[in-house]
Short mmCIF file of C-alpha atoms and ligand atoms in Angstrom, two decimals:
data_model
loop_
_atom_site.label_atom_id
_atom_site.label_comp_id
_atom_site.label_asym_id
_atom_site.label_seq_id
_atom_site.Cartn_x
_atom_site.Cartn_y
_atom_site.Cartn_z
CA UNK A 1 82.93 95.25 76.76
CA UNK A 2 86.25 96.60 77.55
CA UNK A 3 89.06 95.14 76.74
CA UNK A 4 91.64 94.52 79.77
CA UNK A 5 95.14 93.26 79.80
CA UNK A 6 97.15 92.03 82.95
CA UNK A 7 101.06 92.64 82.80
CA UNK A 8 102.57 90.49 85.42
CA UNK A 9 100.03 87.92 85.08
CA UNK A 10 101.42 85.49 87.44
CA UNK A 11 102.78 87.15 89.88
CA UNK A 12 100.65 87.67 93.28
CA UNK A 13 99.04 90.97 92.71
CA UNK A 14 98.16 90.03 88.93
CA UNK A 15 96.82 86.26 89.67
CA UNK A 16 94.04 88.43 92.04
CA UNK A 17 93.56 90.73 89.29
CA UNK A 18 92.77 87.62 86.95
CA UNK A 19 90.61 86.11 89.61
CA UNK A 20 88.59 89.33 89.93
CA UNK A 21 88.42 90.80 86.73
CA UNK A 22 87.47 86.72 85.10
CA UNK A 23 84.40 87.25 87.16
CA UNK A 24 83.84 90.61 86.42
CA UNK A 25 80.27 92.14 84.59
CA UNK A 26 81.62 94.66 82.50
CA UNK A 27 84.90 94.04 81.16
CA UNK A 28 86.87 91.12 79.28
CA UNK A 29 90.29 89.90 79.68
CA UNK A 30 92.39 89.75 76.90
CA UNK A 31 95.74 89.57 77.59
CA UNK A 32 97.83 87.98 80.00
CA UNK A 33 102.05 88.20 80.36
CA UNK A 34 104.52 86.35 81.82
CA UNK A 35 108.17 85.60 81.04
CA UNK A 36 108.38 82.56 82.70
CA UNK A 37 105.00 80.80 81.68
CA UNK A 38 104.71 82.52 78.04
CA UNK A 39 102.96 79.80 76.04
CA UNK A 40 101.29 77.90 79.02
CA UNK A 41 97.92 78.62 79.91
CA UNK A 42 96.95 80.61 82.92
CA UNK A 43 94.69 78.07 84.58
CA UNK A 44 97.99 76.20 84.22
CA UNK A 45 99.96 78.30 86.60
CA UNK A 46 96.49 78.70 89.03
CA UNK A 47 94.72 75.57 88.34
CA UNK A 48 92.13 77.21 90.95
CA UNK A 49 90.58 79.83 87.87
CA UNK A 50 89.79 75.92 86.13
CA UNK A 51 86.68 76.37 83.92
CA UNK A 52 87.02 80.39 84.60
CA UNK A 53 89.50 81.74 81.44
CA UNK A 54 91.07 79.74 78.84
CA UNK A 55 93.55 82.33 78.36
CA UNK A 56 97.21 81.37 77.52
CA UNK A 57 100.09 83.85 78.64
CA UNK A 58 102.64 85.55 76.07
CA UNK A 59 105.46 87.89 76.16
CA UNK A 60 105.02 91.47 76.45
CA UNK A 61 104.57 93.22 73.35
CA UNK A 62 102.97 96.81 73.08
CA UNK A 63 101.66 96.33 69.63
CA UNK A 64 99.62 93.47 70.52
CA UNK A 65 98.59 94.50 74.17
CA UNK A 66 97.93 98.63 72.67
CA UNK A 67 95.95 96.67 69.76
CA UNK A 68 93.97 93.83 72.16
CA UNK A 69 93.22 96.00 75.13
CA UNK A 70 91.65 98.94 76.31
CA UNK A 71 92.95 99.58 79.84
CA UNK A 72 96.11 97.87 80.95
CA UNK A 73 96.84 96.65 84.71
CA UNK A 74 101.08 96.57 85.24
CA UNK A 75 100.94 94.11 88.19
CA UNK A 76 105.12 94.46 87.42
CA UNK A 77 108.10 94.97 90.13
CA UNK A 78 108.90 98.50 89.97
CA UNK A 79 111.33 100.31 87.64
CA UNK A 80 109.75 98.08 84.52
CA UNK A 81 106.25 100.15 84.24
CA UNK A 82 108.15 103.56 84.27
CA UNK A 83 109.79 101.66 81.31
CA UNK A 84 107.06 100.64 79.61
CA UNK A 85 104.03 102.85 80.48
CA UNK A 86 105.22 105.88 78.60
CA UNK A 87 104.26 104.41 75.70
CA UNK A 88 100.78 102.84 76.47
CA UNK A 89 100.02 106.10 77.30
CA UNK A 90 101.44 107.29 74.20
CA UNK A 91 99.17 104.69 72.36
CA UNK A 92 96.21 106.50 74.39
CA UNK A 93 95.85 103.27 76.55
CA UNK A 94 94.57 103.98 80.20
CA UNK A 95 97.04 102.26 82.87
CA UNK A 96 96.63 101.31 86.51
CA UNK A 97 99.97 100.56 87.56
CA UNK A 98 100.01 98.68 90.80
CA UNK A 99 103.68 99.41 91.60
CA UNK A 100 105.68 102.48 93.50
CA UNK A 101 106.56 104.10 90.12
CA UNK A 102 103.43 106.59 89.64
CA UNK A 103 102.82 106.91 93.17
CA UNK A 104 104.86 110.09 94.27
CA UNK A 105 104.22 113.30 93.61
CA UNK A 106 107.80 114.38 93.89
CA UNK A 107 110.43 112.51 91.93
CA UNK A 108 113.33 113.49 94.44
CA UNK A 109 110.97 111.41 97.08
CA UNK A 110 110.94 108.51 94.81
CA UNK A 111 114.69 108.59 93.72
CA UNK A 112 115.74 108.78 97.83
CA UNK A 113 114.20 105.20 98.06
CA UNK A 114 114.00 103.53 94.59
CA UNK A 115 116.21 104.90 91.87
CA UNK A 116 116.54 107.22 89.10
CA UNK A 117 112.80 107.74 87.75
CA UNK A 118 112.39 107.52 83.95
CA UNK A 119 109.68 108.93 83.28
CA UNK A 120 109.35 112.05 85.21
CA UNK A 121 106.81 113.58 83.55
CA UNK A 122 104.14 111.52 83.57
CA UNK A 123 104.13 111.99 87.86
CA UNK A 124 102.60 115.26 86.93
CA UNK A 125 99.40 113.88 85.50
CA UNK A 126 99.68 110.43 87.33
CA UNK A 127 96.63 110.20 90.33
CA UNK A 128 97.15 108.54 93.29
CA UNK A 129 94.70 105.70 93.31
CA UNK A 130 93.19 105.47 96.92
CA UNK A 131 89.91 105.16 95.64
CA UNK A 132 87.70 106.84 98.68
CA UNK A 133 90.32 110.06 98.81
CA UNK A 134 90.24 110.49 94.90
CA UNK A 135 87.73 109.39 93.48
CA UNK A 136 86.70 112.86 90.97
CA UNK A 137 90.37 112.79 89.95
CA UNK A 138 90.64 108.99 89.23
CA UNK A 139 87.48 109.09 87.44
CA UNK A 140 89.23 111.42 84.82
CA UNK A 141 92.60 109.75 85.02
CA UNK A 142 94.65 108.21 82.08
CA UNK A 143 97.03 106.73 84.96
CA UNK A 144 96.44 105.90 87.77
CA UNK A 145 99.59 104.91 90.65
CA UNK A 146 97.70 102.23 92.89
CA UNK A 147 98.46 102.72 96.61
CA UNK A 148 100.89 100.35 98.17
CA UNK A 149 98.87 97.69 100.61
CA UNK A 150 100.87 99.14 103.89
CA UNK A 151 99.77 102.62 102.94
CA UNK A 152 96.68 101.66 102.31
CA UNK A 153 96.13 100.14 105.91
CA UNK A 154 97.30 103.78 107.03
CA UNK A 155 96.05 106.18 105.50
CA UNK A 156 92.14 105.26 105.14
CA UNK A 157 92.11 105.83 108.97
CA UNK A 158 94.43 108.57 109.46
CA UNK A 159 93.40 110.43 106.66
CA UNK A 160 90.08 112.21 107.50
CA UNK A 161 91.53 112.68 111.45
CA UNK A 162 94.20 114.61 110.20
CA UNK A 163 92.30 116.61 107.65
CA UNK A 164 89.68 117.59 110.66
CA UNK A 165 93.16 118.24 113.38
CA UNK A 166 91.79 116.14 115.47
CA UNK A 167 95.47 114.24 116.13
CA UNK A 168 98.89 115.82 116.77
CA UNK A 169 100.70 115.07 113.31
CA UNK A 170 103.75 114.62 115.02
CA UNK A 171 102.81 111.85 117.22
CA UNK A 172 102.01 109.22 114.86
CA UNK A 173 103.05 105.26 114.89
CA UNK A 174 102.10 103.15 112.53
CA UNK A 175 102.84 99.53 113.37
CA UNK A 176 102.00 96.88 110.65
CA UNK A 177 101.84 93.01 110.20
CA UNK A 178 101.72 91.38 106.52
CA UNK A 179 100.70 88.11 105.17
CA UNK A 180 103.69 86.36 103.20
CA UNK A 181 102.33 87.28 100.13
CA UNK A 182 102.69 91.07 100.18
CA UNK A 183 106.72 89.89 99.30
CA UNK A 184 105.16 88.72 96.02
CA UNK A 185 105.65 85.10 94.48
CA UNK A 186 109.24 85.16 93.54
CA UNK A 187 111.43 83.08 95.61
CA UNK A 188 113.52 84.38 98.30
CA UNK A 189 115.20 82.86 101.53
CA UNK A 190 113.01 85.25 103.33
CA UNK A 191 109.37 83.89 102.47
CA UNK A 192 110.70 80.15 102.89
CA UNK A 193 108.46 77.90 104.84
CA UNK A 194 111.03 77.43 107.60
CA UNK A 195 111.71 80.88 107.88
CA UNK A 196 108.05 82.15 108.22
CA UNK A 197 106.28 79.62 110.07
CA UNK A 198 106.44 79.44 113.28
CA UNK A 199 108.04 82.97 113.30
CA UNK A 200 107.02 86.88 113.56
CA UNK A 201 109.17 89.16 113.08
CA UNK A 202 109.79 92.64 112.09
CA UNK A 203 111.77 94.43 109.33
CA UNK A 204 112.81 97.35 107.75
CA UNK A 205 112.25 99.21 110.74
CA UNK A 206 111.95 103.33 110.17
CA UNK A 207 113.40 102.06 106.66
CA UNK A 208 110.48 100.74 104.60
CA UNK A 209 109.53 102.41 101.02
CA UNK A 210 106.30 102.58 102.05
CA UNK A 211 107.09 104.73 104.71
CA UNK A 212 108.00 108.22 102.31
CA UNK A 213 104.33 106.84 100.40
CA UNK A 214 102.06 107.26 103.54
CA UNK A 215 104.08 110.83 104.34
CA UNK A 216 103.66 111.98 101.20
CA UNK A 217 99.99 111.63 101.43
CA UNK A 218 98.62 112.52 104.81
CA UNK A 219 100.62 115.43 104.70
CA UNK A 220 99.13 116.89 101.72
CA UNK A 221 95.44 115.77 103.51
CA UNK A 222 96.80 117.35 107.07
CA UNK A 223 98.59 120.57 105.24
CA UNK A 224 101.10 120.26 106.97
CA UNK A 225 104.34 117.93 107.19
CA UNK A 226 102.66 114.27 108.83
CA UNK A 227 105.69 112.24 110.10
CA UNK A 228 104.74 108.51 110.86
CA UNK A 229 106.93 106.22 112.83
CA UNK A 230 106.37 102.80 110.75
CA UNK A 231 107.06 99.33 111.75
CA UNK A 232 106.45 96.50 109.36
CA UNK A 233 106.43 92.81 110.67
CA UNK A 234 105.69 89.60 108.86
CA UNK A 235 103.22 86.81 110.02
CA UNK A 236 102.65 83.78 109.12
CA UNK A 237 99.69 83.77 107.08
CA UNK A 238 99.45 83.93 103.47
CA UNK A 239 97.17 87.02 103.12
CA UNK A 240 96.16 89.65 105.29
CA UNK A 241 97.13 92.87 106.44
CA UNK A 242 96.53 94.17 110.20
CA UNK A 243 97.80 98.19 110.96
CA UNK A 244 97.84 99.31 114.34
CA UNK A 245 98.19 103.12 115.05
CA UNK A 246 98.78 104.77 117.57
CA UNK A 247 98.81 108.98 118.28
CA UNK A 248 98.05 112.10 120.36
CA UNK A 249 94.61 113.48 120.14
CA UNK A 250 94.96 117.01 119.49
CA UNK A 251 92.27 117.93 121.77
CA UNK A 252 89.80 116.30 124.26
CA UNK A 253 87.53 113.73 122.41
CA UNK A 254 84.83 111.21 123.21
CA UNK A 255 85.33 107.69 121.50
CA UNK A 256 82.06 108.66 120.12
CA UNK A 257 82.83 111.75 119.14
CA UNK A 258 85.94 109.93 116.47
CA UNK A 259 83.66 107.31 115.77
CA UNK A 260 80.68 109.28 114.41
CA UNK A 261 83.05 111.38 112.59
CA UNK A 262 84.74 108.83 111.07
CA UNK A 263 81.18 106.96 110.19
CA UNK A 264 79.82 110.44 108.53
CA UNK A 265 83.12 110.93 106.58
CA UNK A 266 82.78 107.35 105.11
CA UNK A 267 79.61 107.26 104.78
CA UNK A 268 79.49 107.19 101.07
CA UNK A 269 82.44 104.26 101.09
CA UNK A 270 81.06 101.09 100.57
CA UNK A 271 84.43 99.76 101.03
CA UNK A 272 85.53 101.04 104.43
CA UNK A 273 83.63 99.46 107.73
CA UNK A 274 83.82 101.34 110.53
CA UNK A 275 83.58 98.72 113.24
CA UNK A 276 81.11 98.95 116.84
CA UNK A 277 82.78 100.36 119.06
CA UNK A 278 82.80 97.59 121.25
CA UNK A 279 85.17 95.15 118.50
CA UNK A 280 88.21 95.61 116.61
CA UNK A 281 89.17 94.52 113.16
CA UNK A 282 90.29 91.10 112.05
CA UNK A 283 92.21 89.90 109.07
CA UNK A 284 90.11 87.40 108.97
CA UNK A 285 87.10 88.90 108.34
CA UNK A 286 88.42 90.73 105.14
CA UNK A 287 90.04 88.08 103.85
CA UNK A 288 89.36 88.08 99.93
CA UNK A 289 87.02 91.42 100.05
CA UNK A 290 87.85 94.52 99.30
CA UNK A 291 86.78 96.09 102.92
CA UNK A 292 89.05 97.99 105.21
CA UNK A 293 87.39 97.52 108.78
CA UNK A 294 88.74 100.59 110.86
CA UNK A 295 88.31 100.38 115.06
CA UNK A 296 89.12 102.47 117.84
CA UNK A 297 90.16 102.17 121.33
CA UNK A 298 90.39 105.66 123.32
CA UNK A 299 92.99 104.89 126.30
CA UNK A 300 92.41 107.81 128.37
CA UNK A 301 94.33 107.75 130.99
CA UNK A 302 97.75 108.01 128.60
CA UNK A 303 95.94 110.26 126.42
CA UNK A 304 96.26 107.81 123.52
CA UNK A 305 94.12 106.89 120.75
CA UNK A 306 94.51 103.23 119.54
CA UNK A 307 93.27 102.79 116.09
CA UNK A 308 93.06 99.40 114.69
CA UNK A 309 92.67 98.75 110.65
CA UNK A 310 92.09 95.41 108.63
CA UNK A 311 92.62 94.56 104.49
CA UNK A 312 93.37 91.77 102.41
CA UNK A 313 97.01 93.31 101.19
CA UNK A 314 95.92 91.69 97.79
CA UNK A 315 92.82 92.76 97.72
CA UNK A 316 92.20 96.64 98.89
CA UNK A 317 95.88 96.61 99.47
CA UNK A 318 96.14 95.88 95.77
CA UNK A 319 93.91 93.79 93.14
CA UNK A 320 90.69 94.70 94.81
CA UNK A 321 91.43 98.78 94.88
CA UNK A 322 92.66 98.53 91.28
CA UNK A 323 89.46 97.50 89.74
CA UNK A 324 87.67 99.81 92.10
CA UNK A 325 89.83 102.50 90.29
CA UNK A 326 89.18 101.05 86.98
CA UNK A 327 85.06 100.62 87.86
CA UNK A 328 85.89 104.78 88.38
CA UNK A 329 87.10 105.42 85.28
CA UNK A 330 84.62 103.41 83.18
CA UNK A 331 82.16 105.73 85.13
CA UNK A 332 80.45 102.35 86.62
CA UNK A 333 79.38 101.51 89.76
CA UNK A 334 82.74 100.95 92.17
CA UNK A 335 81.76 97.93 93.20
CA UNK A 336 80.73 95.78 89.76
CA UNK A 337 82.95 92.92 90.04
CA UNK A 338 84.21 93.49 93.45
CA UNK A 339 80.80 93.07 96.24
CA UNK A 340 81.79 89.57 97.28
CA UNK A 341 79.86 88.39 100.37
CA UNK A 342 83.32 87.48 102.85
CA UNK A 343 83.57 84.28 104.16
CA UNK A 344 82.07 83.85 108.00
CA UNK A 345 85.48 82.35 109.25
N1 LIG B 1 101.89 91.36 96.77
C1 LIG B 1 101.23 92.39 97.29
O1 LIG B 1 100.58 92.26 98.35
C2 LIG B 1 101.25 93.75 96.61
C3 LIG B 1 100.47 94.76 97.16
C4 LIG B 1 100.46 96.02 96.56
C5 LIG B 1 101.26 96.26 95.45
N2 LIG B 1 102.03 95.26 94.95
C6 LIG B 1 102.87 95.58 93.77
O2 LIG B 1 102.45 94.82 92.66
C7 LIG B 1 103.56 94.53 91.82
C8 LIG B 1 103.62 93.00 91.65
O3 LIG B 1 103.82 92.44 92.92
P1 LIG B 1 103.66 90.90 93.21
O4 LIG B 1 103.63 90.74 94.67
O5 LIG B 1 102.54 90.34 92.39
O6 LIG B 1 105.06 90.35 92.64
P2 LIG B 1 105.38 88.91 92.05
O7 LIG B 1 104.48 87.89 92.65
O8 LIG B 1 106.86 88.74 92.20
O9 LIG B 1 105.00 89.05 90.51
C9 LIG B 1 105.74 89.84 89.61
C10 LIG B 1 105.23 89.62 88.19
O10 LIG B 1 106.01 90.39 87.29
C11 LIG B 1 106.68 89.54 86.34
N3 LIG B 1 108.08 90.02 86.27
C12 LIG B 1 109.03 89.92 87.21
N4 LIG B 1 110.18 90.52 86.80
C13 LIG B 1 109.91 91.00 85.57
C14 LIG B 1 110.70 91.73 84.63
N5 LIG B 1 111.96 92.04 84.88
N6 LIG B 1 110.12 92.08 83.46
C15 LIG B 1 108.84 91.75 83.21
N7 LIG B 1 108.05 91.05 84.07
C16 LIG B 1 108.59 90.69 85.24
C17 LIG B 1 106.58 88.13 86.90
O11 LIG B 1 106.39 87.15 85.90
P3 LIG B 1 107.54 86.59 84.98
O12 LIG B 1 108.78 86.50 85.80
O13 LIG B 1 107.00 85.29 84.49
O14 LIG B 1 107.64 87.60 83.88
C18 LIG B 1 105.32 88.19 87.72
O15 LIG B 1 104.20 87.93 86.90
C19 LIG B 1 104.81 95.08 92.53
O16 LIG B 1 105.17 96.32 91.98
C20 LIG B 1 104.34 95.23 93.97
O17 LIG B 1 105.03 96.26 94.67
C21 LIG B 1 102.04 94.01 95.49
#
């Protein structure tokens, strides 16, 4: 069995690691941190994963988490894994880091939106962990920079479109809406009942961090420099993540024509659904699966193409693509652990 530890236990993104990886075949949990609930047992903090683990969270130490685990999941607000990670990796621990700080290729991108990056030189070996674009380099990874749950939403559908030229790479927008808990579990004025319920709004408009992430990436699938016009909004739901893009075809195309081709290049994805062309995808029929559903509308007579993707941002868009990643590097099966049957409504 290998040996896992969660960093960030308790926050969102590491309570659906717990849930997933407590359930999972192949590997065993063995350590779980949190500041704020060190001593109290996780199924204390989630009374849900009851009867599941009868783990007890700690403080962060790297002699007992290099000593008790294997591969380590940070599930941490940014800035803290470039902190830590260096070492793990040091200790010849494997890391999935589910925050921005391993993401970028280029460090200048990162500093323009986050801040001075610490560890610089781990970026170079660092893979970017969207499992169905990289999955020969994760496989041989020692750290892997999980995707962020809006650029997820993106760039599984834009990816293999650009790649092929088939849209103008100047024409893209991305327009986004995000369950309440992509703004993670700490409180904040902004994810208050009152001021999400009954409410849709959106934010960080042209502004978002994400925004560079998704850039970065389709323009080294395109070859050339992708610009994406990106509009985050948050609903009021819990989970969920629903992308709508819009852009140019570069050339004359059949709906078919983008479907099959999108159908053939994700063929061997078990984790991206490529809908009927006669229905669109629903947050609601990802919810607490790993799948990104991906739909297209051709509107003609504007000479638009309309694509439509769904995820569960803690699930593909974070938890859920982890553990694929991990499943990649322990050489198993990508979907041990994850092939959950979704719920009919
Ligand atoms: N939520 C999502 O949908 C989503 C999607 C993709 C990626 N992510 C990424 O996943 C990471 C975690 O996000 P989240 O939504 O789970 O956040 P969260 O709910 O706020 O959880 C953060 C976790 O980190 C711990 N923590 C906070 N500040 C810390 C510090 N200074 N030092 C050590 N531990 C600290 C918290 O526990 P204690 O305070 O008890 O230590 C908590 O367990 C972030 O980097 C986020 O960008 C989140």
């Amino acid at each position: 069995m290998t040996r896992i530890a969660v960093l960030g236990a308790t926050g969102y993104a590491g309570a659906e690691l717990v849930r997933i990886l407590s359930g999972h075949p192949e590997v065993e949990l063995t350590v779980l941190t949190s500041r704020q609930h060190a001593g109290a047992r996780f199924d204390s903090v989630y009374p849900s994963l009851s009867g599941h683990l009868d783990l007890v969270c700690e403080d962060y130490s790297p002699d007992r988490v290099s000593n008790a685990a294997d591969i380590i999941f940070t599930a941490l607000p940014h800035k803290i894994p470039m902190e830590i990670v260096p070492e793990l990796i040091r200790r010849n621990k494997k890391v999935i880091d589910l925050s921005a700080d391993f993401r970028f290729k280029e460090a200048a991108t990162y500093e323009a939106f986050y801040q001075p990056h610490s560890a610089k030189e781990l970026l170079k070996t660092a893979v970017y962990g969207l499992s169905e674009l990289y999955s020969k380099q994760i496989q041989n990874a020692k750290l892997v920079g999980n995707p962020g749950c809006y650029p997820t939403s993106v760039i599984l559908p834009l990816a293999p479109l650009l790649k092929k030229g088939w849209i103008d790479h100047q024409s893209i927008v991305a327009d986004s809406k995000s369950g309440v808990s992509g703004a993670g579990r700490s409180l904040s004025l902004t994810s208050h009942f009152c001021e999400v319920s009954e409410s849709f709004k959106a934010y960080k408009v042209g502004d978002h961090r994400h925004n560079p992430e998704m850039e970065e990436v389709l323009s080294i699938e395109a070859r050339k420099s992708v610009n994406v016009t990106f509009v985050p909004h948050l609903v009021p739901m819990s989970r969920g993540m629903l992308t709508t893009i819009y852009a140019t075809p570069a050339q004359n195309l059949t709906l078919k024509e983008i479907r099959d081709f999108m159908v053939s290049s994700y063929a061997n994805c078990h984790f991206v659904r490529i809908c009927p062309e006669d229905s669109v995808p629903n947050t609601l029929f990802v919810r607490g699966t790993n799948y990104c559903d991906i739909g297209f509308k051709l509107d003609h007579r504007r000479s638009r193409l309309v694509i439509i993707s769904a995820i569960d941002n803690l699930v593909k868009g974070a938890a859920g693509q982890a553990v694929q990643n991990m499943n990649l590097m322990l050489g198993i099966d990508e979907r041990t652990g994850l092939d959950t049957v979704p719920f009919p409504l």
